[in-house]
Amino acid sequence: MRVIELENVAYSYGGGELLSDISLRLAPGSFHFLTGPSGAGKSTLLKLCYLELAPTAGRVQLFERPSEGYSRDEVARARQRIGVVHQDCQFLDHLPLAENIALPLTVAGRDVEAERGNIAELLRWVGLEAHADALPPSLSGGERQRAALARAVVMSPDIVLADEPTGNVDWEMGQRLLQLLVELNKMGKTILVATHDLTLIRTAKSKVAARVLRISKRRLQLAGADL
Amino acid sequence: MSRAGAIAAALRQKVGKALALLQGDGQADRVVPPTGFTARLTLFTAGAMAFLAVFALALSLATGRVANRWSQELARSATLRISAPADQRAAQTAKALEVLESTPGIASARALSDEEQKALLAPWLGVDLPLENLPVPVLIEVVESGGLDVEGLKQRLAGEVPGAVYDDHSRWRAPLVRAASRLRLMGLVALGLIALSMAAMITLAAGSALAANARVIATLRLVGARDVYIARAFVRRFTQRALLGAAVGTALAMLAIALMPRAETTGGFLTGLGFTGAGWLLPLLVPILAAITAFWATRAAAFRSLRQVT
């Protein structure tokens, strides 16, 4: 079984091909890192995985269904099973942090009041229990990254896709975020992390059986033993 | 379930949905940040358009009433004009009355008195008119009761009262009724244009709110919000505002119309502008129609805008 499968996928933008002949299979409970230089197409590849972008060639399958068969409503429902930690941590700036973290529950029509305990527990897990009522613009980069991770997992998704989750944080905070991702993986979640932070990858490999993929010259390849 | 029962159940469901929409969903409503400018714009537009719509409705109803009244009153009345030498006027008038009274379809016939004729001519010739020195024809007011053979009557009058001319007012009645009917149609067209203008303004305001919240919409889609959920948050907000603004505009317009001079005290056509009896209930439809217009305009704008977000 594959939760995400890309088969000979290509993606072109502005007349140039950004990704070419990409094939990727993510099994349930697997941990993958996606690395490569800035602008290599890591974020684009993640967006193809959660159907924000459509491939210009090849085939994307999500939860064993071809992406082209998804209606807009089905894409929305599929995203309720995918937690995305976006590079720029999109939040609703007018809502307190606790409500932002509960947002996937709200849009899914779940009773947020009944989930108050879980949300408080999640805030403790990411070390933000003191910031439950704070508005997102008042948080630091690291706090926003942790909050984004909390929001990504509040629906207990099958997959967590994280785009540069440690991009705006110091080493210590990066380690803490990594630990959270490892814990999620141990709970059975499929993790795909796009990062150019090789130190982070090396640390992770000592904690979890992670595969490292590298985008190089528009193509995806298994990274060498140096990682 | 019978067909009527099924229709009633479907109607109840629709009304329930509409009430739920107006009632709102506290949690869902909070996901879209408050927008002061578009809120005020929508409230003002809905209020102003409702005010104008109530006046257009009043105009349309008033002209409708006038058209009907003119049509009915003029259709039932006619005038017999007798132009004869002074020494024959009395005899021809008596003969004409005799003919009219013996004609089926005539309810009554009455020669106007000198005072009534003076009153008719006073606006043009002054009040102290020496009627006896002027070649003014005798006028006989005829009220028809239906089934009158006008051509037969004219032939009889031509034979027995040579100076008589029967005028059933059709020559000038038709253009008057046509003008009033046209005015009523223009009132209805104005109502339609007001509804379209309001839809356009609300579409612009909704489009502006949607554009200003592009980041919010992208975030909502990212966390799994369906289009209908996002659209509903905007639709509910604009529908509520349109309903509130239109209710205020309608109330003000109804008050203004109620305070207008009454027709029976001053006379004249314009003072008859207003509602009568159950007609006062019609303006209450304006806020509901405004809310329905806002609902569809915002919904269309929201889905059009959401199609650009993956």
XYZ file of N, CA and C in Angstrom, chain A residues 6-225:
660
model
N 4.128 8.950 -6.735
C 4.364 9.788 -7.912
C 5.029 8.928 -8.970
N 4.506 8.986 -10.177
C 5.029 8.112 -11.223
C 5.410 8.949 -12.442
N 6.709 9.013 -12.682
C 7.230 9.778 -13.843
C 6.651 11.182 -13.937
N 6.619 11.826 -12.780
C 5.994 13.150 -12.713
C 6.962 14.234 -13.197
N 6.410 15.171 -13.956
C 7.169 16.360 -14.356
C 6.334 17.576 -13.999
N 7.035 18.668 -13.723
C 6.304 19.907 -13.459
C 7.050 21.066 -14.098
N 6.335 21.795 -14.937
C 6.943 22.940 -15.622
C 6.299 24.215 -15.132
N 7.105 25.248 -15.076
C 6.595 26.534 -14.609
C 7.294 27.648 -15.384
N 6.518 28.547 -15.939
C 7.094 29.685 -16.677
C 7.943 29.258 -17.851
N 7.540 28.190 -18.502
C 8.245 27.759 -19.711
C 9.411 26.814 -19.452
N 9.858 26.711 -18.195
C 10.985 25.820 -17.895
C 10.533 24.632 -17.060
N 11.211 23.506 -17.221
C 10.848 22.313 -16.454
C 11.574 22.326 -15.114
N 10.811 22.301 -14.024
C 11.391 22.363 -12.680
C 11.673 20.960 -12.146
N 10.756 20.064 -12.427
C 10.936 18.670 -12.000
C 10.725 17.775 -13.221
N 11.503 16.696 -13.281
C 11.410 15.838 -14.464
C 11.500 14.367 -14.046
N 10.588 13.583 -14.571
C 10.622 12.126 -14.395
C 10.796 11.709 -12.923
N 9.970 12.270 -12.076
C 10.050 11.988 -10.630
C 9.167 10.801 -10.292
N 9.743 9.821 -9.633
C 8.951 8.699 -9.135
C 9.229 8.552 -7.647
N 8.163 8.426 -6.879
C 8.304 8.385 -5.416
C 7.152 7.581 -4.848
N 7.464 6.705 -3.906
C 6.410 5.935 -3.253
C 6.605 6.044 -1.747
N 5.554 6.535 -1.068
C 5.632 6.643 0.389
C 4.697 5.604 1.000
N 5.303 4.678 1.731
C 4.501 3.639 2.395
C 4.015 4.175 3.737
N 2.924 3.659 4.262
C 2.427 4.129 5.552
C 3.479 3.907 6.651
N 3.687 4.901 7.493
C 4.628 4.792 8.609
C 6.073 5.046 8.224
N 6.322 5.414 6.961
C 7.717 5.652 6.540
C 8.142 7.076 6.895
N 9.459 7.278 6.929
C 10.026 8.615 7.225
C 10.988 8.950 6.101
N 10.718 10.020 5.401
C 11.577 10.417 4.287
C 12.034 11.856 4.475
N 13.266 12.087 4.104
C 13.748 13.466 3.972
C 13.893 13.759 2.489
N 13.614 14.983 2.147
C 13.772 15.435 0.769
C 14.741 16.605 0.816
N 15.859 16.441 0.166
C 16.862 17.500 0.253
C 17.270 17.974 -1.145
N 18.079 18.968 -1.140
C 18.502 19.560 -2.414
C 18.726 21.038 -2.207
N 19.429 21.658 -3.148
C 19.705 23.095 -2.987
C 18.438 23.935 -3.087
N 18.525 25.165 -2.610
C 17.387 26.073 -2.712
C 16.964 26.220 -4.168
N 15.672 26.203 -4.416
C 15.156 26.353 -5.774
C 15.168 25.060 -6.560
N 15.554 23.949 -5.921
C 15.625 22.682 -6.649
C 14.235 22.121 -6.936
N 13.258 22.559 -6.151
C 11.882 22.065 -6.389
C 11.318 21.249 -5.233
N 11.936 21.389 -4.045
C 11.457 20.595 -2.888
C 10.010 20.988 -2.534
N 9.789 22.287 -2.411
C 8.438 22.758 -2.048
C 7.421 22.368 -3.118
N 7.870 22.455 -4.380
C 6.974 22.092 -5.485
C 6.583 20.620 -5.384
N 7.567 19.792 -5.052
C 7.292 18.355 -4.937
C 6.277 18.099 -3.812
N 6.439 18.809 -2.680
C 5.482 18.644 -1.582
C 4.090 19.092 -2.026
N 4.044 20.212 -2.762
C 2.733 20.717 -3.222
C 2.058 19.732 -4.181
N 2.879 19.032 -4.959
C 2.312 17.998 -5.836
C 1.725 16.867 -4.986
N 2.369 16.609 -3.836
C 1.915 15.519 -2.967
C 0.569 15.825 -2.321
N 0.355 17.101 -1.923
C -0.953 17.395 -1.306
C -1.891 18.112 -2.283
N -1.629 17.946 -3.551
C -2.516 18.355 -4.653
C -2.744 19.859 -4.730
N -1.791 20.630 -4.233
C -1.918 22.074 -4.454
C -1.522 22.395 -5.889
N -0.618 21.569 -6.426
C -0.225 21.708 -7.831
C -0.551 20.415 -8.569
N -0.806 20.553 -9.855
C -1.048 19.367 -10.689
C 0.166 19.142 -11.580
N 0.578 17.898 -11.754
C 1.768 17.662 -12.589
C 1.490 17.996 -14.057
N 2.545 18.423 -14.751
C 2.375 18.683 -16.185
C 2.563 17.391 -16.985
N 3.161 16.393 -16.347
C 3.262 15.060 -16.967
C 3.368 14.038 -15.845
N 3.044 12.807 -16.153
C 3.127 11.761 -15.150
C 1.859 11.670 -14.330
N 1.931 10.907 -13.225
C 0.714 10.630 -12.464
C 1.000 10.725 -10.968
N 0.081 11.364 -10.258
C 0.174 11.425 -8.785
C -0.990 10.622 -8.235
N -0.700 9.746 -7.279
C -1.770 9.006 -6.609
C -1.724 9.337 -5.127
N -2.891 9.682 -4.602
C -2.983 9.996 -3.177
C -3.969 9.007 -2.565
N -3.542 8.344 -1.520
C -4.370 7.309 -0.885
C -4.903 6.336 -1.939
N -4.007 5.968 -2.836
C -4.261 4.966 -3.879
C -5.354 5.375 -4.877
N -5.493 6.687 -5.026
C -6.446 7.192 -6.046
C -5.738 8.216 -6.908
N -5.896 8.163 -8.226
C -5.242 9.150 -9.094
C -5.731 10.561 -8.788
N -4.792 11.504 -8.767
C -5.128 12.871 -8.381
C -6.163 13.508 -9.306
N -6.130 13.131 -10.595
C -7.059 13.767 -11.535
C -8.509 13.351 -11.267
N -8.688 12.306 -10.475
C -10.050 11.863 -10.148
C -10.630 12.589 -8.949
N -9.821 13.434 -8.300
C -10.298 14.143 -7.105
C -11.080 15.398 -7.485
N -12.274 15.533 -6.921
C -12.999 16.801 -7.078
C -12.436 17.774 -6.040
N -12.838 19.031 -6.115
C -12.326 20.022 -5.148
C -12.720 19.645 -3.722
N -13.929 19.131 -3.557
C -14.362 18.712 -2.216
C -13.537 17.520 -1.725
N -13.236 16.622 -2.655
C -12.438 15.444 -2.275
C -11.003 15.842 -1.928
N -10.484 16.839 -2.633
C -9.143 17.348 -2.289
C -9.171 17.884 -0.856
N -10.241 18.647 -0.543
C -10.347 19.206 0.815
C -10.398 18.082 1.848
N -11.198 17.047 1.572
C -11.303 15.931 2.535
C -9.976 15.190 2.646
N -9.277 15.044 1.513
C -7.969 14.363 1.544
C -6.988 15.167 2.400
N -7.064 16.493 2.303
C -6.141 17.339 3.080
C -6.423 17.248 4.571
N -7.632 16.824 4.934
C -7.908 16.616 6.358
C -7.146 15.392 6.880
N -6.638 14.580 5.949
C -5.832 13.408 6.342
C -4.338 13.680 6.172
N -4.025 14.913 5.734
C -2.616 15.282 5.531
C -2.318 16.530 6.362
N -1.338 16.443 7.221
C -0.927 17.632 7.966
C 0.223 18.299 7.237
N 0.046 19.572 6.912
C 1.096 20.284 6.169
C 1.710 21.362 7.058
N 3.028 21.308 7.186
C 3.741 22.386 7.873
C 4.364 23.217 6.758
N 3.732 24.351 6.508
C 4.133 25.176 5.379
C 5.382 25.978 5.741
N 6.166 26.287 4.724
C 7.419 27.015 4.933
C 7.180 28.366 5.612
N 6.104 29.072 5.195
C 5.873 30.393 5.800
C 4.785 30.357 6.877
N 4.475 29.160 7.373
C 3.556 28.997 8.514
C 2.315 29.869 8.394
N 1.451 29.536 7.440
C 0.243 30.349 7.250
C -0.710 30.194 8.438
N -1.004 31.322 9.063
C -1.981 31.333 10.163
C -3.034 32.394 9.874
N -4.129 32.320 10.602
C -5.117 33.391 10.555
C -4.745 34.352 11.680
N -4.195 35.497 11.285
C -3.594 36.404 12.272
C -4.590 37.005 13.253
N -5.886 36.967 12.925
C -6.871 37.562 13.834
C -7.376 36.575 14.879
N -6.942 35.320 14.784
C -7.411 34.319 15.750
C -6.296 33.951 16.717
N -6.646 33.704 17.993
C -5.623 33.271 18.953
C -5.015 31.928 18.521
N -3.846 31.650 19.050
C -3.110 30.451 18.646
C -3.937 29.174 18.810
N -4.638 29.048 19.964
C -5.414 27.817 20.212
C -6.460 27.620 19.107
N -7.079 28.703 18.669
C -8.096 28.581 17.607
C -7.447 28.263 16.267
N -6.229 28.792 16.048
C -5.509 28.464 14.815
C -5.161 26.979 14.776
N -4.752 26.468 15.932
C -4.384 25.047 15.974
C -5.632 24.181 15.774
N -6.768 24.689 16.261
C -8.024 23.931 16.123
C -8.669 24.111 14.745
N -8.069 24.952 13.891
C -8.693 25.298 12.605
C -9.073 24.071 11.750
N -8.187 23.064 11.622
C -8.599 21.890 10.824
C -9.842 21.207 11.388
N -9.983 21.229 12.730
C -11.187 20.641 13.350
C -12.405 21.492 13.011
N -12.228 22.819 13.079
C -13.339 23.741 12.806
C -13.852 23.550 11.381
N -12.923 23.541 10.408
C -13.379 23.450 9.015
C -13.936 22.062 8.687
N -13.541 21.071 9.489
C -14.072 19.720 9.256
C -15.419 19.543 9.949
N -15.870 20.597 10.647
C -17.181 20.540 11.308
C -17.167 19.768 12.613
N -15.988 19.540 13.155
C -15.898 18.824 14.442
C -16.207 19.791 15.584
N -16.649 19.216 16.716
C -16.990 20.025 17.880
C -15.695 20.427 18.598
N -15.290 21.673 18.367
C -14.014 22.146 18.910
C -14.054 22.198 20.437
N -15.214 22.525 20.985
C -15.332 22.582 22.458
C -14.987 21.221 23.060
N -15.462 20.168 22.406
C -15.222 18.810 22.917
C -13.749 18.435 22.807
N -13.014 19.154 21.956
C -11.597 18.825 21.721
C -10.665 19.758 22.496
N -11.242 20.582 23.369
C -10.422 21.549 24.121
C -9.244 20.878 24.822
N -9.539 19.721 25.474
C -8.501 18.996 26.223
C -7.362 18.570 25.319
N -7.733 18.044 24.143
C -6.716 17.583 23.188
C -5.855 18.741 22.694
N -6.519 19.881 22.470
C -5.776 21.044 21.965
C -4.797 21.537 23.037
N -5.250 21.548 24.288
C -4.366 21.963 25.386
C -3.172 21.014 25.495
N -3.457 19.718 25.318
C -2.396 18.709 25.381
C -1.383 18.921 24.246
N -1.918 19.238 23.070
C -1.069 19.487 21.902
C -0.180 20.717 22.120
N -0.782 21.755 22.714
C -0.009 22.975 23.005
C 1.125 22.657 23.980
N 0.836 21.788 24.959
C 1.886 21.389 25.917
C 2.978 20.613 25.183
N 2.533 19.736 24.257
C 3.477 18.879 23.518
C 4.487 19.718 22.733
N 4.008 20.837 22.153
C 4.928 21.693 21.388
C 5.473 22.845 22.242
N 5.171 22.812 23.547
C 5.722 23.814 24.465
C 5.137 25.200 24.298
N 3.883 25.282 23.906
C 3.267 26.596 23.681
C 2.025 26.805 24.552
N 1.943 26.069 25.665
C 0.727 26.163 26.485
C 0.513 27.580 27.037
N 1.623 28.311 27.206
C 1.497 29.677 27.741
C 1.050 30.672 26.673
N 1.039 30.207 25.406
C 0.718 31.136 24.300
C -0.640 30.840 23.662
N -1.467 30.090 24.368
C -2.754 29.675 23.774
C -3.588 30.856 23.298
N -3.546 31.953 24.042
C -4.389 33.106 23.682
C -3.636 34.170 22.871
N -2.364 33.883 22.551
C -1.579 34.886 21.813
C -1.976 34.886 20.340
N -1.866 36.044 19.713
C -2.129 36.113 18.279
C -0.854 35.729 17.529
N -0.954 35.031 16.409
C 0.243 34.547 15.695
C 1.319 35.603 15.428
N 0.953 36.847 15.044
C 2.034 37.803 14.770
C 2.930 38.086 15.983
N 2.456 37.776 17.186
C 3.270 38.047 18.375
C 4.237 36.908 18.688
N 4.188 35.831 17.898
C 5.055 34.674 18.175
C 6.373 34.780 17.408
N 7.411 34.130 17.967
C 8.709 34.097 17.273
C 8.649 33.056 16.156
N 9.692 33.051 15.306
C 9.737 32.096 14.198
C 9.632 30.661 14.660
N 10.383 30.330 15.716
C 10.379 28.959 16.226
C 9.027 28.575 16.804
N 8.421 29.523 17.503
C 7.098 29.247 18.084
C 6.066 29.019 16.982
N 6.189 29.791 15.917
C 5.261 29.626 14.791
C 5.460 28.261 14.118
N 6.733 27.835 14.004
C 7.005 26.523 13.401
C 6.385 25.412 14.239
N 6.539 25.540 15.578
C 5.968 24.503 16.457
C 4.451 24.533 16.409
N 3.899 25.753 16.346
C 2.435 25.885 16.258
C 1.926 25.263 14.956
N 2.695 25.483 13.872
C 2.298 24.912 12.577
C 2.301 23.388 12.644
N 3.272 22.848 13.382
C 3.337 21.392 13.534
C 2.137 20.899 14.351
N 1.801 21.639 15.407
C 0.650 21.254 16.232
C -0.626 21.260 15.394
N -0.783 22.299 14.561
C -1.982 22.380 13.708
C -1.988 21.244 12.687
N -0.794 20.887 12.213
C -0.711 19.837 11.193
C -1.150 18.477 11.737
N -0.999 18.278 13.047
C -1.299 16.937 13.577
C -2.598 16.893 14.382
N -3.300 18.043 14.501
C -4.481 18.078 15.369
C -5.579 17.123 14.891
N -5.635 16.862 13.593
C -6.648 15.937 13.068
C -6.161 14.490 13.077
N -4.986 14.273 13.709
C -4.359 12.953 13.691
C -4.275 12.422 12.251
N -3.555 13.155 11.386
C -3.528 12.792 9.958
C -2.692 11.544 9.701
N -2.867 10.971 8.526
C -2.071 9.802 8.136
C -0.677 10.227 7.704
N -0.586 11.429 7.143
C 0.690 11.900 6.586
C 0.999 13.290 7.140
N 2.289 13.528 7.432
C 2.719 14.897 7.754
C 3.768 15.297 6.723
N 3.478 16.401 6.019
C 4.419 16.941 5.038
C 4.959 18.246 5.612
N 6.256 18.322 5.809
C 6.835 19.527 6.428
C 7.837 20.146 5.464
N 7.625 21.424 5.195
C 8.498 22.136 4.263
C 9.424 23.062 5.049
N 10.694 22.697 5.102
C 11.698 23.468 5.857
C 11.202 23.805 7.273
N 10.835 22.795 8.049
C 10.251 23.097 9.367
C 11.248 23.744 10.323
N 12.552 23.610 10.038
C 13.535 24.214 10.939
C 14.214 25.418 10.295
N 13.596 25.897 9.220
C 14.222 26.975 8.444
C 14.433 28.263 9.223
N 13.517 28.564 10.153
C 13.590 29.858 10.842
C 13.967 29.731 12.309
N 14.518 28.584 12.699
C 14.767 28.390 14.137
C 16.236 28.064 14.404
N 16.645 28.246 15.669
C 18.033 27.925 16.020
C 18.206 26.409 16.160
N 19.453 26.000 16.391
C 19.764 24.570 16.386
C 18.950 23.807 17.430
N 18.888 24.414 18.623
C 18.177 23.740 19.722
C 16.699 23.521 19.383
N 16.092 24.581 18.835
C 14.673 24.482 18.469
C 14.490 23.486 17.331
N 15.462 23.464 16.403
C 15.415 22.518 15.296
C 15.396 21.089 15.801
N 16.247 20.837 16.818
C 16.300 19.490 17.394
C 14.964 19.129 18.046
N 14.379 20.126 18.685
C 13.116 19.885 19.369
C 11.994 19.545 18.350
N 11.991 20.299 17.244
C 10.999 20.031 16.192
C 11.217 18.646 15.574
N 12.496 18.316 15.375
C 12.826 16.996 14.825
C 12.303 15.899 15.742
N 12.503 16.103 17.052
C 12.055 15.113 18.028
C 10.532 14.904 17.928
N 9.813 16.022 17.718
C 8.351 15.929 17.582
C 7.971 15.107 16.352
N 8.715 15.327 15.244
C 8.430 14.578 14.012
C 8.739 13.086 14.204
N 9.825 12.804 14.915
C 10.188 11.408 15.188
C 9.096 10.751 16.023
N 8.611 11.471 17.017
C 7.540 10.926 17.864
C 6.284 10.627 17.037
N 5.980 11.531 16.126
C 4.813 11.316 15.251
C 5.001 10.065 14.405
N 6.213 9.891 13.883
C 6.500 8.724 13.058
C 6.349 7.442 13.869
N 6.765 7.515 15.138
C 6.633 6.335 15.990
C 5.173 6.019 16.296
N 4.326 7.037 16.144
C 2.878 6.811 16.302
C 2.278 6.220 15.026
N 3.105 6.050 14.009
C 2.628 5.424 12.770
C 2.344 6.385 11.639
N 2.670 7.657 11.846
C 2.404 8.631 10.781
C 3.499 8.567 9.715
N 3.078 8.812 8.474
C 4.044 8.899 7.372
C 4.587 10.326 7.361
N 5.925 10.422 7.343
C 6.531 11.765 7.417
C 7.381 12.015 6.167
N 7.187 13.187 5.584
C 8.070 13.630 4.491
C 8.493 15.055 4.830
N 9.814 15.216 5.029
C 10.337 16.523 5.433
C 11.256 17.050 4.332
N 10.904 18.223 3.806
C 11.792 18.876 2.838
C 12.723 19.807 3.605
N 14.019 19.607 3.456
C 14.978 20.463 4.173
C 16.316 20.506 3.439
N 17.024 21.598 3.626
C 18.392 21.616 3.096
C 19.381 21.541 4.257
N 18.858 21.277 5.488
C 19.681 21.221 6.697
C 20.228 19.791 6.868
N 21.466 19.569 6.384
C 22.039 18.219 6.407
C 22.323 17.747 7.829
N 22.634 18.672 8.748
C 22.889 18.306 10.141
C 21.631 17.697 10.746
N 20.530 18.300 10.414
C 19.241 17.810 10.924
C 19.004 16.376 10.448
N 19.305 16.145 9.156
C 19.097 14.808 8.585
C 19.996 13.786 9.281
N 21.253 14.163 9.497
C 22.196 13.225 10.147
C 21.723 12.890 11.562
N 21.241 13.890 12.287
C 20.754 13.659 13.644
C 19.542 12.737 13.608
N 18.638 12.995 12.634
C 17.413 12.199 12.550
C 17.740 10.733 12.277
N 18.730 10.513 11.411
C 19.045 9.139 11.029
C 19.540 8.302 12.208
N 20.027 9.017 13.241
C 20.460 8.277 14.429
C 19.259 7.910 15.311
N 18.107 8.488 15.018
C 16.928 8.256 15.855
C 15.841 7.441 15.171
N 15.821 7.495 13.833
C 14.721 6.857 13.108
C 15.254 6.338 11.774
N 14.593 5.286 11.267
C 15.017 4.732 9.976
C 14.446 5.595 8.869
N 15.198 6.612 8.512
C 14.703 7.559 7.500
C 15.433 7.367 6.185
N 14.692 7.506 5.094
C 15.325 7.476 3.771
C 15.519 8.931 3.333
N 16.647 9.152 2.672
C 16.935 10.530 2.257
C 16.928 10.588 0.730
N 16.112 11.464 0.201
C 16.006 11.643 -1.244
C 16.552 13.017 -1.605
N 17.194 13.094 -2.733
C 17.782 14.371 -3.126
C 17.267 14.759 -4.528
N 16.905 16.021 -4.657
C 16.542 16.519 -5.981
C 17.790 17.156 -6.576
N 18.187 16.625 -7.703
C 19.374 17.154 -8.357
C 19.115 17.180 -9.865
N 19.350 18.310 -10.434
C 19.145 18.489 -11.875
C 17.746 18.019 -12.277
N 16.764 18.459 -11.518
C 15.333 18.251 -11.785
C 14.850 16.828 -11.502
N 15.793 15.957 -11.131
C 15.387 14.566 -10.920
C 15.571 14.171 -9.465
N 14.845 13.126 -9.072
C 14.896 12.659 -7.680
C 15.789 11.428 -7.601
N 16.670 11.415 -6.621
C 17.540 10.242 -6.473
C 17.768 9.961 -4.998
N 18.104 8.722 -4.709
C 18.412 8.350 -3.325
C 19.759 8.953 -2.959
N 19.801 9.608 -1.794
C 21.051 10.264 -1.410
C 22.105 9.229 -1.048
N 23.375 9.608 -1.165
C 24.468 8.692 -0.918
C 24.706 8.427 0.559
N 25.721 7.592 0.829
C 26.032 7.167 2.196
C 26.570 8.324 3.042
